[in-house]
């Protein structure tokens, strides 16, 4: 009996142990399944149940002018969100929210009636509205901070800067062109919930591996020059009753755009009150017949090819010249006899220009127009640039050759015109126009700087010099067509233009709708500033020398009065530079040489150079350069001109600082 009991106990114990072992193995297996095999899926499920994620709009870098003036910045604004599942009384809530935010109540009601956990009600509201929303303390309604693009100067430079959409992505202008550069990686906002779905807290989630900061952009634009250009252009458009206007200021030696203005303007802070025509950058996107401002490129080509000389006399047919079935007449019914080539420009003779084109021949003429950049995009770093229209030369008739000579039958852009005129000012060298000088990181350390780019040598320096003197007579002579652009104590060169607009409804050039223009540069001896002014359909004073030339003069005079421009040197010396962001810049004719000329008389001047330029110049002068900082050289020790000692060491400080 005892033996049976003991046997039974052993069996029971073994059975229990087996059961426990099976249960333990099952438990371990289940744990392995949950923790390892299904761990990621279950974790994701838990996160979906207890957290909610929202991708926030990314921040954007700052856009500066060349002096450090902030033209586009990001500020934090409140946006209103809703969790419809937590709203108790949707009728009352929709009415209350609609009243605070000035929204349609039915629209709000429709949004919060949908059974979901999140919806936007209003983006980037005013601070006053945010205070009211917060004070209302409505269950299911909450505020989230979002970056909002803000343009401190309102209308100023709007066509250059462009604007962003509700998703903080660039839609026009530089905001669009450099959207990927300016925009940071989006951040995510997470809600953590309890078991009942109640929000416990919010947190921002941003993986370091995904971190991508937007860069700041530094422009070639000087906001002060931009302001005075826009002011004078707006006044001229109003005074002449014009449909609109364009003005560009360019450094002919580097291609830097110092100002670019369109009239009429728009406010990038609130574009909803404007149409796409208002924010169209006509300076680069619109094409037009240039009129007589095209004549300098013809004469330059003819001089370069030596088919004419400045003193050659051309019979201008007393005001009427027949070519095939077309009769060419002088503007304003003028009657010229014999004019020298110089006088053809001075008095803007259409017939004289047509005869010069005949001497040059259409093949050579077309070749030079292409070399000046017509018929192709300049490559300026702005969106929407047009190529203009320069028809294949094999399709030119004799009439075409004659009319293109005085700017009719060819389509150009404003940026092409100022670039081509700048080539004449720049000893025949065509520079690529550009608007962005460089990029900096969030701490304003220089990331990349753009240097001027030579496109090609279009005409020889000798021909360019002859053209400068001829264009100077257009302005500085008492009987020149551009005399109203003359600036006291400064030699100005330029050319007027009055172009008939083509009437597509009648398929003829209009007799009353014109586009008047003037473009020129100064000082003639050492051109530093080139300016183009165009007025579209002025109702009074429809001649370029009367309507557009005075605008050039006003802009030029005010630039000379407000900025210290040393007309004897090859650079602009700027005073009263704002202290936010110090950007020292040079305006060397050929920066690719990096100023390597050796100077054995004393310590070289490194001020205004980049680190790369300074190092090359130091090497050329056998100077041991000690570099501090980033950006552009702002000071050095010893000072420039200090007699060189035996150790030939110089410490140079570079800055891009707030």
XYZ file of C-alpha atoms in Angstrom:
658
model
C 0.000 0.000 0.000
C 2.757 2.440 0.888
C 4.536 1.584 -2.304
C 1.445 2.378 -4.328
C 1.070 5.719 -2.578
C 4.661 6.602 -3.235
C 4.292 5.596 -6.877
C 1.151 7.695 -7.195
C 2.886 10.711 -5.636
C 5.800 10.404 -8.042
C 3.428 10.231 -10.987
C 1.545 13.299 -9.757
C 4.729 15.237 -9.194
C 6.043 14.332 -12.630
C 2.725 15.259 -14.171
C 2.712 18.611 -12.409
C 6.308 19.260 -13.456
C 5.455 18.371 -17.039
C 2.473 20.706 -16.950
C 4.583 23.520 -15.515
C 7.281 22.836 -18.095
C 4.779 22.937 -20.938
C 3.250 26.125 -19.584
C 6.686 27.678 -19.164
C 7.687 26.780 -22.717
C 4.371 28.114 -24.000
C 4.860 31.326 -22.017
C 8.390 31.756 -23.316
C 7.232 31.036 -26.850
C 4.429 33.578 -26.545
C 6.774 36.143 -25.108
C 9.228 35.479 -27.935
C 6.442 35.879 -30.448
C 5.231 39.130 -28.909
C 8.613 40.662 -28.187
C 10.587 39.505 -31.195
C 8.462 38.163 -34.013
C 5.582 40.643 -33.685
C 7.343 43.334 -31.677
C 7.603 45.985 -34.360
C 4.009 45.545 -35.526
C 2.656 45.716 -31.985
C 4.820 48.713 -31.188
C 3.515 50.509 -34.241
C -0.056 49.619 -33.256
C 0.503 50.978 -29.758
C 1.967 54.175 -31.120
C -1.023 54.633 -33.389
C -3.344 54.158 -30.428
C -1.470 56.371 -28.011
C 0.264 58.952 -30.229
C -0.705 61.061 -33.220
C 1.792 62.734 -35.562
C 1.441 65.894 -37.645
C 4.060 67.112 -40.091
C 4.679 70.810 -39.474
C 5.649 73.250 -42.187
C 9.414 73.796 -42.412
C 11.188 76.994 -41.439
C 13.061 78.994 -44.079
C 16.364 80.819 -44.191
C 16.650 84.608 -44.225
C 17.058 86.601 -47.447
C 19.437 89.537 -46.968
C 20.371 92.409 -49.232
C 24.087 93.002 -49.783
C 24.319 95.204 -46.663
C 22.622 92.779 -44.303
C 19.143 94.279 -44.468
C 16.592 91.515 -43.909
C 14.272 91.331 -46.895
C 12.514 88.054 -46.022
C 12.357 86.398 -42.606
C 10.318 83.768 -40.787
C 8.289 84.589 -37.696
C 6.268 82.204 -35.551
C 2.499 82.512 -35.818
C -0.409 80.595 -34.280
C -2.561 78.226 -36.299
C -5.892 76.850 -35.091
C -6.522 73.098 -35.081
C -9.396 70.937 -33.940
C -9.941 67.399 -32.656
C -13.583 66.878 -33.665
C -13.830 63.738 -31.525
C -13.416 65.867 -28.388
C -15.850 68.659 -29.291
C -19.035 68.381 -27.232
C -21.294 70.931 -28.936
C -20.264 71.342 -32.575
C -22.982 73.944 -33.338
C -21.918 76.289 -30.540
C -18.231 75.698 -31.170
C -18.467 76.412 -34.905
C -20.340 79.660 -34.235
C -17.808 80.767 -31.610
C -14.762 79.914 -33.761
C -16.237 81.512 -36.884
C -16.866 84.754 -35.006
C -13.319 84.981 -33.627
C -11.601 84.072 -36.890
C -14.011 85.863 -39.264
C -14.805 82.608 -41.024
C -17.978 81.218 -42.524
C -19.808 79.302 -39.777
C -21.044 76.580 -42.127
C -17.494 75.941 -43.334
C -16.247 75.546 -39.772
C -19.205 73.336 -38.904
C -18.521 71.099 -41.883
C -14.874 70.626 -40.841
C -15.552 69.730 -37.231
C -18.501 67.468 -38.065
C -16.250 64.912 -39.721
C -15.439 61.979 -37.374
C -11.662 62.256 -37.173
C -9.009 63.296 -34.703
C -7.510 66.306 -36.480
C -8.318 69.134 -38.874
C -7.014 72.644 -39.581
C -9.394 75.550 -39.035
C -7.130 78.534 -39.758
C -3.430 78.953 -40.496
C -1.163 81.668 -39.122
C -3.778 83.875 -37.487
C -3.167 87.298 -35.944
C -1.848 87.606 -32.377
C -5.144 89.179 -31.329
C -7.132 86.235 -32.649
C -4.755 83.804 -30.958
C -5.385 85.493 -27.602
C -9.153 85.179 -28.094
C -8.889 81.487 -29.018
C -6.732 80.799 -25.998
C -9.045 82.719 -23.693
C -12.098 80.860 -24.996
C -10.544 77.558 -23.804
C -12.796 75.411 -25.992
C -12.524 71.640 -25.565
C -11.125 70.114 -28.765
C -9.720 73.410 -30.086
C -6.037 74.192 -29.711
C -3.208 76.350 -31.093
C 0.021 75.266 -32.808
C 2.997 77.502 -33.601
C 4.007 77.569 -37.268
C 6.606 79.601 -39.186
C 5.151 82.428 -41.236
C 7.053 84.226 -43.983
C 7.266 87.945 -43.435
C 8.630 90.670 -45.710
C 9.577 93.646 -43.498
C 9.710 96.132 -46.388
C 6.329 95.249 -47.872
C 6.242 96.052 -51.582
C 10.008 96.634 -51.834
C 11.650 94.142 -54.181
C 8.525 92.001 -54.290
C 9.106 90.759 -57.840
C 12.596 89.653 -56.891
C 11.701 87.995 -53.611
C 8.440 86.379 -54.667
C 6.372 84.759 -51.938
C 5.432 81.438 -50.337
C 2.194 79.479 -50.145
C 0.254 78.122 -47.183
C 2.623 75.163 -47.022
C 5.582 77.572 -46.690
C 6.968 76.519 -50.086
C 8.200 79.167 -52.520
C 5.788 80.014 -55.320
C 7.415 82.965 -57.095
C 10.734 84.803 -57.368
C 13.773 83.856 -55.336
C 11.553 82.058 -52.844
C 10.659 79.657 -55.651
C 14.060 79.537 -57.355
C 15.918 78.690 -54.143
C 13.122 76.869 -52.313
C 15.214 73.752 -51.681
C 18.092 75.876 -50.342
C 15.990 78.047 -48.036
C 13.687 75.355 -46.662
C 14.533 73.200 -43.665
C 13.553 69.582 -43.177
C 9.941 69.479 -41.874
C 9.519 68.717 -38.185
C 6.812 66.489 -36.733
C 4.506 67.250 -33.839
C 3.381 64.282 -31.705
C 0.371 64.028 -29.376
C 0.705 61.494 -26.529
C -2.649 60.060 -25.387
C -3.815 58.054 -22.394
C -5.927 54.886 -22.598
C -9.102 56.941 -23.056
C -7.599 58.928 -25.926
C -7.144 62.119 -23.935
C -4.159 64.255 -25.010
C -1.515 64.354 -22.296
C 1.115 66.579 -23.930
C 2.665 67.630 -27.239
C 6.260 67.162 -28.248
C 8.319 68.040 -31.315
C 10.056 65.124 -32.957
C 13.059 65.608 -35.199
C 15.621 62.927 -35.857
C 19.201 64.067 -35.960
C 19.724 61.907 -39.023
C 16.971 63.853 -40.788
C 18.149 67.255 -39.649
C 18.552 69.707 -42.497
C 18.803 73.421 -41.863
C 17.884 75.941 -44.509
C 20.542 78.357 -45.677
C 20.383 82.135 -45.701
C 20.741 83.946 -49.020
C 22.714 87.157 -49.502
C 21.691 89.168 -52.577
C 23.550 91.578 -54.818
C 20.631 93.982 -54.307
C 21.158 97.144 -52.283
C 17.807 97.815 -50.638
C 18.453 101.577 -50.563
C 19.074 101.684 -54.311
C 16.074 99.399 -54.794
C 13.936 101.846 -52.829
C 14.941 104.929 -54.778
C 14.573 103.099 -58.113
C 11.068 101.925 -57.223
C 10.164 105.409 -55.980
C 11.308 107.203 -59.134
C 9.808 104.575 -61.423
C 6.441 104.788 -59.692
C 6.469 108.578 -59.922
C 7.273 108.445 -63.647
C 4.543 105.905 -64.383
C 2.034 108.098 -62.570
C 3.267 111.346 -64.130
C 3.215 110.024 -67.705
C 0.029 107.999 -67.279
C 1.945 104.868 -68.295
C 0.606 101.338 -68.182
C 3.654 100.190 -66.250
C 7.430 100.295 -66.187
C 10.699 98.496 -65.521
C 14.035 99.728 -64.203
C 17.294 97.850 -63.606
C 20.554 99.005 -62.026
C 23.584 96.838 -62.744
C 27.295 96.871 -62.060
C 28.660 96.512 -65.622
C 32.001 95.150 -64.435
C 30.636 92.234 -62.430
C 27.070 91.599 -63.596
C 25.701 92.219 -60.086
C 22.134 93.517 -60.109
C 21.909 96.357 -57.584
C 18.204 97.007 -58.147
C 15.439 95.549 -60.279
C 11.996 97.120 -60.162
C 8.625 96.509 -61.800
C 5.689 98.864 -61.697
C 3.022 98.032 -60.752
C 4.023 96.214 -57.606
C 2.398 93.912 -55.069
C 2.664 93.104 -51.378
C 4.171 89.625 -50.836
C 2.747 89.614 -47.288
C -0.745 89.406 -48.762
C -0.893 88.309 -52.396
C -4.567 87.419 -52.395
C -5.521 90.920 -53.477
C -3.303 90.721 -56.562
C -3.374 88.741 -59.806
C -0.644 86.720 -61.505
C -0.059 89.684 -63.820
C 0.802 91.835 -60.811
C 3.533 89.521 -59.541
C 4.965 88.722 -63.010
C 8.612 89.806 -63.128
C 8.457 91.668 -66.428
C 12.130 92.624 -66.307
C 13.053 89.032 -67.168
C 9.799 87.467 -68.403
C 8.413 89.991 -70.932
C 9.745 90.448 -74.458
C 9.378 93.593 -76.563
C 10.754 95.467 -79.554
C 13.618 97.595 -78.193
C 13.445 100.478 -80.659
C 16.408 102.824 -81.017
C 18.161 101.579 -77.881
C 19.186 98.711 -80.190
C 21.300 100.962 -82.445
C 24.490 100.921 -80.318
C 24.900 97.180 -80.918
C 24.640 97.656 -84.672
C 27.203 100.462 -84.687
C 29.538 98.532 -82.386
C 29.430 95.536 -84.746
C 30.024 97.718 -87.811
C 33.009 99.439 -86.177
C 34.439 96.108 -85.025
C 34.174 94.701 -88.549
C 35.612 97.959 -89.946
C 32.826 98.371 -92.498
C 32.422 101.962 -91.244
C 34.434 104.520 -89.304
C 33.059 107.039 -86.828
C 33.638 109.886 -89.260
C 32.099 108.187 -92.332
C 29.240 110.192 -93.830
C 25.935 108.491 -94.531
C 23.217 110.085 -96.621
C 19.965 109.842 -94.684
C 17.678 110.573 -97.626
C 16.083 113.659 -96.073
C 13.759 111.553 -93.990
C 12.379 108.934 -96.412
C 14.103 105.771 -97.628
C 12.453 102.995 -99.687
C 13.536 99.370 -99.293
C 11.567 96.853 -101.363
C 7.904 97.572 -100.561
C 8.651 99.397 -97.295
C 9.370 103.095 -96.732
C 11.540 103.839 -93.710
C 11.125 107.237 -92.080
C 12.835 109.076 -89.283
C 11.185 109.398 -85.893
C 9.159 112.540 -85.380
C 9.320 113.192 -89.158
C 12.859 114.552 -88.954
C 14.778 115.182 -92.183
C 18.487 114.449 -92.117
C 20.916 114.813 -95.002
C 24.460 113.578 -94.498
C 25.273 112.351 -90.986
C 28.472 110.843 -89.667
C 28.221 107.468 -87.963
C 28.704 109.329 -84.703
C 25.767 111.592 -85.555
C 23.579 108.632 -86.544
C 23.698 107.623 -82.875
C 23.550 111.165 -81.569
C 20.383 112.038 -83.506
C 19.076 108.434 -83.551
C 18.610 108.198 -87.318
C 16.596 105.179 -88.459
C 17.690 105.552 -92.060
C 21.333 105.935 -91.074
C 21.086 102.747 -88.999
C 19.431 100.865 -91.862
C 22.250 101.836 -94.236
C 24.920 100.794 -91.741
C 23.187 97.404 -91.456
C 23.292 97.087 -95.252
C 27.053 97.651 -95.166
C 27.548 95.158 -92.334
C 25.449 92.439 -94.052
C 22.824 90.425 -92.275
C 25.039 87.403 -91.493
C 27.596 89.442 -89.564
C 24.904 91.539 -87.931
C 23.070 88.439 -86.662
C 26.354 86.964 -85.423
C 27.086 90.036 -83.300
C 23.550 90.229 -81.916
C 23.875 86.631 -80.756
C 27.273 87.451 -79.255
C 25.719 90.339 -77.324
C 23.296 87.776 -75.874
C 20.103 88.343 -77.829
C 17.930 85.369 -78.688
C 19.105 83.423 -75.617
C 18.554 83.565 -71.875
C 21.163 85.506 -69.934
C 21.170 82.850 -67.216
C 20.245 85.256 -64.435
C 19.286 83.361 -61.294
C 15.614 84.326 -61.384
C 12.733 82.112 -62.522
C 10.664 82.721 -65.626
C 13.348 84.263 -67.835
C 12.411 84.530 -71.525
C 14.839 84.064 -74.422
C 13.513 86.822 -76.625
C 13.112 86.296 -80.362
C 15.957 86.632 -82.846
C 14.858 84.873 -86.005
C 17.315 82.685 -87.949
C 19.330 84.933 -90.241
C 18.495 82.838 -93.311
C 14.902 84.017 -92.908
C 15.803 87.725 -92.886
C 14.716 89.805 -95.843
C 16.362 93.085 -96.809
C 13.535 94.847 -94.995
C 14.163 92.764 -91.868
C 17.847 93.693 -91.860
C 16.930 97.375 -92.097
C 14.184 97.393 -89.448
C 16.128 95.276 -86.951
C 18.838 97.928 -87.243
C 16.584 100.346 -85.368
C 15.051 97.743 -83.060
C 11.886 96.715 -84.883
C 11.193 93.086 -85.738
C 13.290 91.654 -82.926
C 12.131 90.844 -79.395
C 14.334 91.262 -76.338
C 14.057 91.309 -72.553
C 15.043 94.148 -70.254
C 17.762 92.041 -68.626
C 19.244 91.262 -72.064
C 19.349 94.965 -72.916
C 21.093 96.127 -69.741
C 23.567 93.227 -69.973
C 24.436 94.055 -73.588
C 24.869 97.770 -72.822
C 27.035 96.832 -69.853
C 29.289 94.870 -72.210
C 30.046 98.111 -74.058
C 30.731 99.834 -70.741
C 32.956 96.919 -69.651
C 35.472 97.201 -72.507
C 33.518 94.778 -74.654
C 33.247 91.988 -72.050
C 29.779 90.524 -71.512
C 29.162 89.485 -67.899
C 26.449 87.118 -66.734
C 23.917 89.046 -64.619
C 23.228 87.600 -61.188
C 21.171 88.364 -58.124
C 22.533 86.035 -55.404
C 25.990 86.803 -53.996
C 26.260 83.883 -51.634
C 24.837 81.548 -49.011
C 25.421 81.398 -45.262
C 24.390 78.947 -42.568
C 22.203 79.815 -39.575
C 25.210 81.339 -37.797
C 26.010 83.372 -40.927
C 29.164 81.457 -41.666
C 29.892 81.630 -45.361
C 28.920 78.412 -47.159
C 29.368 79.505 -50.757
C 30.019 82.770 -52.549
C 29.360 83.415 -56.198
C 32.001 85.234 -58.215
C 31.360 87.264 -61.379
C 31.269 85.203 -64.553
C 32.611 86.329 -67.901
C 30.431 85.140 -70.772
C 32.552 86.288 -73.708
C 34.478 89.168 -75.289
C 31.960 90.638 -77.729
C 33.909 93.576 -79.157
C 37.451 94.796 -78.677
C 38.335 97.319 -75.922
C 39.176 99.806 -78.676
C 35.734 99.519 -80.249
C 34.127 99.702 -76.809
C 36.058 102.897 -76.068
C 34.865 104.449 -79.326
C 31.294 103.492 -78.466
C 31.595 105.062 -75.012
C 32.632 108.375 -76.524
C 29.873 108.253 -79.133
C 27.222 107.421 -76.550
C 28.577 110.177 -74.342
C 27.707 112.680 -77.088
C 24.127 111.380 -77.112
C 23.783 112.587 -73.517
C 26.327 115.331 -72.999
C 25.707 117.307 -76.218
C 23.084 120.035 -76.095
C 21.392 118.602 -79.193
C 21.719 114.907 -78.291
C 18.524 112.901 -77.919
C 19.586 111.810 -74.415
C 20.469 115.233 -73.014
C 17.767 114.952 -70.335
C 19.787 112.120 -68.754
C 22.836 114.339 -68.221
C 24.146 114.448 -64.632
C 26.176 117.434 -63.450
C 29.909 116.814 -62.965
C 29.677 113.211 -64.194
C 30.165 112.012 -67.775
C 27.163 109.894 -68.782
C 26.811 107.707 -71.882
C 23.505 106.350 -73.084
C 20.872 105.870 -75.737
C 17.194 106.731 -76.041
C 14.504 104.561 -77.547
C 10.863 104.881 -78.572
C 9.429 101.652 -79.943
C 6.017 101.261 -81.502
C 4.089 98.349 -80.018
C 2.743 95.743 -82.383
C -1.044 95.725 -82.671
C -1.895 92.041 -83.070
C -5.576 92.777 -83.731
C -4.672 94.793 -86.847
C -1.358 93.024 -87.582
C 0.506 96.348 -87.795
C 2.654 98.494 -85.545
C 0.535 100.888 -83.519
C 0.807 104.605 -84.185
C -0.096 105.638 -80.633
C 0.968 102.783 -78.318
C 4.691 102.967 -77.665
C 7.307 101.791 -75.190
C 9.840 104.488 -74.300
C 13.222 103.755 -72.831
C 16.642 105.038 -71.917
C 19.716 103.060 -70.926
C 23.173 104.248 -70.105
C 26.119 104.139 -67.732
C 28.473 106.382 -65.787
C 31.115 107.598 -65.325
C 32.188 107.148 -68.955
C 35.905 107.033 -68.079
C 35.391 104.183 -65.633
C 31.815 102.840 -65.791
C 30.502 101.493 -62.510
C 26.741 101.932 -62.791
C 24.481 100.957 -65.694
C 20.778 101.834 -65.597
C 17.857 100.897 -67.839
C 14.460 102.598 -67.601
C 11.404 101.533 -69.619
C 7.914 103.085 -69.537
C 5.088 101.095 -71.119
C 2.493 103.096 -73.069
C 3.012 106.570 -71.581
C 0.099 108.830 -72.401
C 2.167 112.023 -72.382
C 5.727 112.743 -73.574
C 6.018 109.543 -75.575
C 9.697 109.911 -76.449
C 12.422 108.064 -74.590
C 14.546 111.184 -74.270
C 11.672 113.064 -72.642
C 9.921 110.420 -70.527
C 12.568 107.831 -69.600
C 15.832 109.810 -69.636
C 14.851 112.047 -66.674
C 14.158 108.938 -64.582
C 17.691 107.725 -65.327
C 19.025 111.125 -64.276
C 17.037 111.190 -61.027
C 18.181 107.707 -60.041
C 21.807 108.424 -60.948
C 21.914 111.757 -59.140
C 20.429 110.339 -55.969
C 22.859 107.422 -56.029
C 25.759 109.859 -56.278
C 24.344 111.992 -53.461
C 23.521 109.093 -51.129
C 26.515 106.853 -51.768
C 30.148 107.763 -51.969
C 31.048 106.551 -55.457
C 34.723 107.142 -56.197
C 34.637 107.847 -59.943
C 38.404 107.622 -60.180
C 38.724 104.050 -58.927
C 37.414 100.654 -59.960
C 35.310 100.079 -56.886
C 32.453 101.606 -54.962
C 33.231 102.844 -51.468
C 30.133 102.440 -49.328
C 29.545 104.482 -46.196
C 26.821 104.259 -43.548
C 26.491 100.504 -44.056
C 23.923 99.021 -41.625
C 25.518 97.049 -38.851
C 23.409 93.870 -38.932
C 25.385 91.886 -41.461
C 28.646 93.287 -42.715
C 29.336 92.298 -46.301
C 32.402 93.903 -47.812
C 32.541 93.516 -51.566
C 34.866 94.309 -54.423
C 33.990 95.247 -57.979
C 37.057 94.130 -59.859
C 36.832 93.899 -63.605
C 38.232 90.376 -63.712
C 37.906 88.695 -60.326
C 39.107 85.408 -61.814
C 42.626 86.832 -61.566
C 42.020 87.091 -57.799
C 44.072 90.279 -57.589
C 47.382 88.442 -57.798
C 49.532 91.368 -58.886
C 52.520 91.624 -56.568
C 53.056 94.837 -54.618
C 56.570 95.201 -53.280
C 56.093 98.742 -51.961
C 54.191 97.754 -48.828
C 51.701 95.412 -47.214
C 48.949 94.541 -49.753
C 45.347 95.524 -49.116
C 43.275 92.383 -48.445
C 40.087 94.247 -47.454
C 36.988 92.991 -49.226
C 38.517 89.741 -50.465
C 37.292 86.236 -49.774
C 39.652 83.884 -47.937
C 40.562 82.166 -51.194
C 41.350 85.458 -52.920
C 43.336 86.719 -49.942
C 45.421 83.540 -49.757
C 46.268 83.726 -53.442
C 47.190 87.380 -53.223
C 49.318 86.704 -50.138
C 51.124 83.915 -51.966
C 51.804 86.178 -54.936
C 53.351 88.727 -52.575
C 55.215 86.153 -50.427
C 53.110 87.066 -47.380
C 52.468 84.617 -44.549
C 48.711 85.109 -44.059
C 47.060 84.396 -40.697
C 43.313 83.995 -41.176
C 40.630 84.606 -38.532
C 36.875 84.192 -39.081
C 34.762 83.540 -42.175
C 33.317 85.558 -45.015
C 35.042 88.667 -46.360
C 38.117 90.505 -45.101
C 37.114 93.499 -42.965
C 40.428 94.504 -41.367
C 44.043 93.517 -41.262
C 47.230 94.019 -39.271
C 49.606 95.500 -40.389
C 47.499 98.001 -42.305
C 47.691 98.227 -46.118
C 50.775 100.077 -47.290
C 52.791 99.396 -44.136
C 56.481 98.858 -45.071
C 57.156 95.142 -45.264
C 59.336 93.714 -42.505
C 61.562 90.689 -42.676
C 58.969 88.167 -41.494
C 56.261 89.405 -43.934
C 53.335 88.239 -41.760
C 49.808 89.675 -41.918
C 46.750 88.756 -39.840
C 43.460 89.258 -41.691
C 40.032 89.162 -40.047
C 37.013 87.917 -41.999
C 33.396 88.525 -40.987
C 29.792 87.765 -41.753
C 28.223 88.662 -38.414
C 24.977 89.870 -36.943
